[in-house]
PDB file of C-alpha atoms in Angstrom:
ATOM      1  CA  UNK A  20     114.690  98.751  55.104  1.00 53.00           C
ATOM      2  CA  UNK A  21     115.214 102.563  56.450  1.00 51.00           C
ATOM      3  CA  UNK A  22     111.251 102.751  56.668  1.00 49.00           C
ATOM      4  CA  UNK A  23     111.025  99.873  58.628  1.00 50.00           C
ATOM      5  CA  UNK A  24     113.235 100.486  61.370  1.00 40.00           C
ATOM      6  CA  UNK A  25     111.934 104.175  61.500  1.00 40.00           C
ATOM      7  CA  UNK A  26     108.407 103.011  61.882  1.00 44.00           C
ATOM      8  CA  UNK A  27     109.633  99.917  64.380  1.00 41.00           C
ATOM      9  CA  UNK A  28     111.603 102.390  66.472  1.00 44.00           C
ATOM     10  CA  UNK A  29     108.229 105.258  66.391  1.00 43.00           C
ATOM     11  CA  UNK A  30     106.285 102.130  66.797  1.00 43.00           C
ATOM     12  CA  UNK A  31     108.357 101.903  70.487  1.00 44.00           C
ATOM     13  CA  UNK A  32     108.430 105.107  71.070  1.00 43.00           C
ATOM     14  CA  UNK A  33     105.149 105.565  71.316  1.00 43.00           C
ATOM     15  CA  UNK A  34     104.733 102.241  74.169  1.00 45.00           C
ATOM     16  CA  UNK A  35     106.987 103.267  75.978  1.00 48.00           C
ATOM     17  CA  UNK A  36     106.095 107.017  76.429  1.00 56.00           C
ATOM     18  CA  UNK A  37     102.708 105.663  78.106  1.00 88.00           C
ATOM     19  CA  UNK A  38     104.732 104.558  80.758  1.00 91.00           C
ATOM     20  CA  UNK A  39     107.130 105.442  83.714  1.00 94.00           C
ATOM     21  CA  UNK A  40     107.970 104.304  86.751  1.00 95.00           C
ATOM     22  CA  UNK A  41     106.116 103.084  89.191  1.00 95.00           C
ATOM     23  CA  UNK A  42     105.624 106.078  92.213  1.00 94.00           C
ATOM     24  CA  UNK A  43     104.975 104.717  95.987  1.00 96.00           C
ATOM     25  CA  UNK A  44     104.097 106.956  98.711  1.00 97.00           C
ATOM     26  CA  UNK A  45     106.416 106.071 101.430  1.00 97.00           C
ATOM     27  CA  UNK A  46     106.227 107.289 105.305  1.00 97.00           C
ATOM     28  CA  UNK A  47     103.524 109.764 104.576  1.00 97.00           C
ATOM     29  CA  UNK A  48     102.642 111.654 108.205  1.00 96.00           C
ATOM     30  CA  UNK A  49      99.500 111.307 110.008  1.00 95.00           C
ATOM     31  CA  UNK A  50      98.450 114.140 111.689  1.00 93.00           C
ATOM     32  CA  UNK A  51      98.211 114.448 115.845  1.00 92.00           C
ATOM     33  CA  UNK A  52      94.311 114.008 115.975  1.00 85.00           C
ATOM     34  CA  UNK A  53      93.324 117.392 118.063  1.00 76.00           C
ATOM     35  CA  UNK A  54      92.216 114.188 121.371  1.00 73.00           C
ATOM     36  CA  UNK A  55      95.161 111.953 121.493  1.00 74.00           C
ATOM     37  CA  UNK A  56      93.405 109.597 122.564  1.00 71.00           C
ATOM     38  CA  UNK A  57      91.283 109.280 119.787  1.00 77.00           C
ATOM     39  CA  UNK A  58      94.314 108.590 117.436  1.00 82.00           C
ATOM     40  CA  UNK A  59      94.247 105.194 117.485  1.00 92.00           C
ATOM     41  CA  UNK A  60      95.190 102.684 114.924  1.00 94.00           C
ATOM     42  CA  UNK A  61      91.481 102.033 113.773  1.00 95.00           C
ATOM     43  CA  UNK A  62      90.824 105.485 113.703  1.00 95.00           C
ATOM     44  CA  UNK A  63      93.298 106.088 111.045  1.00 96.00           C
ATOM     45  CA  UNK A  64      92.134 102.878 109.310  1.00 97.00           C
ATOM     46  CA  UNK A  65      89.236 104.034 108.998  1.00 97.00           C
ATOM     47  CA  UNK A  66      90.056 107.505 107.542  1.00 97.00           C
ATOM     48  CA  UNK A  67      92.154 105.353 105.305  1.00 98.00           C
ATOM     49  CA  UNK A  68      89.492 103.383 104.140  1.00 98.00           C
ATOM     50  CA  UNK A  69      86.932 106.741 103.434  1.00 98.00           C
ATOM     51  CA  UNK A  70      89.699 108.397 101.520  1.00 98.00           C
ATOM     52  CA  UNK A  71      90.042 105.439  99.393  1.00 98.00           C
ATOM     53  CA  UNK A  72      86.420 105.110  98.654  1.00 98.00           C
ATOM     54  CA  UNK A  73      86.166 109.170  98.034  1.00 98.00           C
ATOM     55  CA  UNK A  74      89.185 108.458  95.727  1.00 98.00           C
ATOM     56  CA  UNK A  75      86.735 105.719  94.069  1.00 98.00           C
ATOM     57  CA  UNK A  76      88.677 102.705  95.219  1.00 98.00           C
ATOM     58  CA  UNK A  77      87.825  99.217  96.827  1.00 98.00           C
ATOM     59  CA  UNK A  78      89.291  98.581 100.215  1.00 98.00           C
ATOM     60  CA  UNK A  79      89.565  95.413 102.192  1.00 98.00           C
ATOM     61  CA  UNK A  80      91.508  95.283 105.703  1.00 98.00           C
ATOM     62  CA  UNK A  81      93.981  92.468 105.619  1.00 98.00           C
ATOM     63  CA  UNK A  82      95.225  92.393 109.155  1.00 97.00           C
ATOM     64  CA  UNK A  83      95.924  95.650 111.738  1.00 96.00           C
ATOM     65  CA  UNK A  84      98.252  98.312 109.609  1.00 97.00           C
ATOM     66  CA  UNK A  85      97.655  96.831 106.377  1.00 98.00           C
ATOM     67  CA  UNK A  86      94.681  97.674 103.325  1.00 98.00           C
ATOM     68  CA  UNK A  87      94.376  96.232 100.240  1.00 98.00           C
ATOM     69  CA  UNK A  88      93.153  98.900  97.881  1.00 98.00           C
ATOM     70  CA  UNK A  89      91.928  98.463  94.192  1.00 98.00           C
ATOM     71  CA  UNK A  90      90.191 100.377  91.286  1.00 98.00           C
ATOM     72  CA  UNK A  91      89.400  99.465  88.196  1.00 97.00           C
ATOM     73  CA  UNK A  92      88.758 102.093  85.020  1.00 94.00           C
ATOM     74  CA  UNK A  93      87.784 100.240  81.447  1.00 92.00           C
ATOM     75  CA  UNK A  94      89.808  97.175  81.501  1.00 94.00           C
ATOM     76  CA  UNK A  95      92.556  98.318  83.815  1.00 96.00           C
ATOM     77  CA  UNK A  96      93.054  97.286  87.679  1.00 97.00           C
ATOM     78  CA  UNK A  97      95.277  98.300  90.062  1.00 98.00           C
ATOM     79  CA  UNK A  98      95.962  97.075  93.880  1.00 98.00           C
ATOM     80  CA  UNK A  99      98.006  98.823  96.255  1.00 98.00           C
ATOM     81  CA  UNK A 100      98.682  97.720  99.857  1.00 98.00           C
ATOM     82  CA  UNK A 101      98.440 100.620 101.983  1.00 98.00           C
ATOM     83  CA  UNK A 102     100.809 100.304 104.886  1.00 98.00           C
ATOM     84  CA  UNK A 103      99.912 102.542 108.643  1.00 97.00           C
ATOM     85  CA  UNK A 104     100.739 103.156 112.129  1.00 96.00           C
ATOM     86  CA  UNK A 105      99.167 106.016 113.876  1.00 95.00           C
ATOM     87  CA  UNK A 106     101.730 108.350 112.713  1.00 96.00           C
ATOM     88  CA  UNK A 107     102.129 107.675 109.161  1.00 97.00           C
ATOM     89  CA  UNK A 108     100.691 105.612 105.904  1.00 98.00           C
ATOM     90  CA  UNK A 109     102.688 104.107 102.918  1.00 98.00           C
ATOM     91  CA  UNK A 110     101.353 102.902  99.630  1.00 98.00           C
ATOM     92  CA  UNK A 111     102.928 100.120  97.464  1.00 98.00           C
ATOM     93  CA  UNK A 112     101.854  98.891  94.542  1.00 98.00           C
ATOM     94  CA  UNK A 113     100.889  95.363  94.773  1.00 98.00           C
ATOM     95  CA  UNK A 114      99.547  93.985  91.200  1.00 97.00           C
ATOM     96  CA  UNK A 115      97.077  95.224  88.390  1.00 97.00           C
ATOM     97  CA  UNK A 116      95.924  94.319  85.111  1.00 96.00           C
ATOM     98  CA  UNK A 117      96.317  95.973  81.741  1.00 95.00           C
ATOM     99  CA  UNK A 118      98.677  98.173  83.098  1.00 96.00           C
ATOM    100  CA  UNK A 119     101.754  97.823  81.095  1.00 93.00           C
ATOM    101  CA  UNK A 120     103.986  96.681  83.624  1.00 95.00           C
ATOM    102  CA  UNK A 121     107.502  95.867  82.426  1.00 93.00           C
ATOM    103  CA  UNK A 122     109.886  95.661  85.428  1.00 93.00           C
ATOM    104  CA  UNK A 123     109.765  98.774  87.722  1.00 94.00           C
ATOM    105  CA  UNK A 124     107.365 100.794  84.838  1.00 96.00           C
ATOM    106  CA  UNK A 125     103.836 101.076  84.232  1.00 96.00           C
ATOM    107  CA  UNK A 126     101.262 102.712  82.570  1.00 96.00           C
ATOM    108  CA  UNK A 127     101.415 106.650  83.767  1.00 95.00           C
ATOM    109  CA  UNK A 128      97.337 106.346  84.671  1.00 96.00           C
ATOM    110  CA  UNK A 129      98.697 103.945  87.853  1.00 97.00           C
ATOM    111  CA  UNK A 130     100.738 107.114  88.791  1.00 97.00           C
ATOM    112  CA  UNK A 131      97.723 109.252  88.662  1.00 97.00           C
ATOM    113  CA  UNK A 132      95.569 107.107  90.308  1.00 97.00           C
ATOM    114  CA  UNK A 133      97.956 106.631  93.528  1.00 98.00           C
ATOM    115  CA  UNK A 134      98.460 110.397  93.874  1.00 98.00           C
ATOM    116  CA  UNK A 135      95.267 111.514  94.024  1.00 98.00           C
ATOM    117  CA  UNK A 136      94.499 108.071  95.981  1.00 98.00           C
ATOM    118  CA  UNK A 137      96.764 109.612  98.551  1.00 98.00           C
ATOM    119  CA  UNK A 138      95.669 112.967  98.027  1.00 98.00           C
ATOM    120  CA  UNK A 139      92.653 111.770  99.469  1.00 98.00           C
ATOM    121  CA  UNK A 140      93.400 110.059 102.507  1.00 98.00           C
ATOM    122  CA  UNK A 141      95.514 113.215 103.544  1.00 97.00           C
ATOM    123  CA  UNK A 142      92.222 115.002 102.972  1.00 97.00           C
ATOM    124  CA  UNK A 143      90.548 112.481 105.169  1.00 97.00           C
ATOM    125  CA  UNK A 144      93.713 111.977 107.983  1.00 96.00           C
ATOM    126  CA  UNK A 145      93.162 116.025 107.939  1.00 95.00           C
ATOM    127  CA  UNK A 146      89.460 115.966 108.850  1.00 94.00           C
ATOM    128  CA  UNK A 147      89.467 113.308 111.210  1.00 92.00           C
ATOM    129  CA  UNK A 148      92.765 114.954 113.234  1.00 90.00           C
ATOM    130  CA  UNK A 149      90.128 118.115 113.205  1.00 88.00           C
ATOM    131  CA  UNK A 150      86.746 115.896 114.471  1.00 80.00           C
ATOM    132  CA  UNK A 151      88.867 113.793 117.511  1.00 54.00           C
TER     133      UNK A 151
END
């Protein structure tokens, strides 16, 4: 009976340390474009959007100040909505498959991705402040 509680609870162990909470990027700043006027709201949609793509996700505009992001790796998916005004960008998650989600946790890959998913539009929001 000992051995099968020890190997239920290493059995759990092991699930659950392939998960953690879920991160979201939350009033991330945009940075003044070098021509204000050229810091519009499609102009950072737009250096939304390449980021994403760089990062090696889908995008799809929604409406004005709101992406729908996804990427897909083996038989995972994740979608994010990615919030933004001219002066700053959030990232939510939204839904995904295969990801382990149980309440506010998820498989630590989702955290990865959205980092360096926000990594990259920074990268972008950077170079396009420098180009206006």
């Amino acid at each position: 009976m000992k051995k099968i509680l020890l190997a239920c609870s290493f059995a759990l162990c092991v699930v659950g340390c392939n998960t953690r909470p879920i991160v979201s990027v939350q009033s991330e700043a945009v940075p003044p474009f070098a021509v204000e006027s050229a810091q519009s709201l499609s102009a950072v949609e737009q250096a939304i959007a390449a980021g994403a793509r760089k990062a090696g996700w889908t995008t799809q505009v929604l409406k004005p100040g709101l992406i729908e992001a996804s990427v897909t790796a083996r038989s995972h998916k994740a979608i994010v909505d990615i919030a933004f005004t001219e002066k700053t960008y959030s990232i939510n998650y939204k839904d995904s498959d295969n990801m382990k989600v149980s309440g506010d946790e998820i498989h630590k890959k989702y955290n990865q991705w959205v980092l360096r998913l926000s990594q990259f539009i920074r990268t972008e929001l950077n170079e396009a402040a420098k180009k206006k």
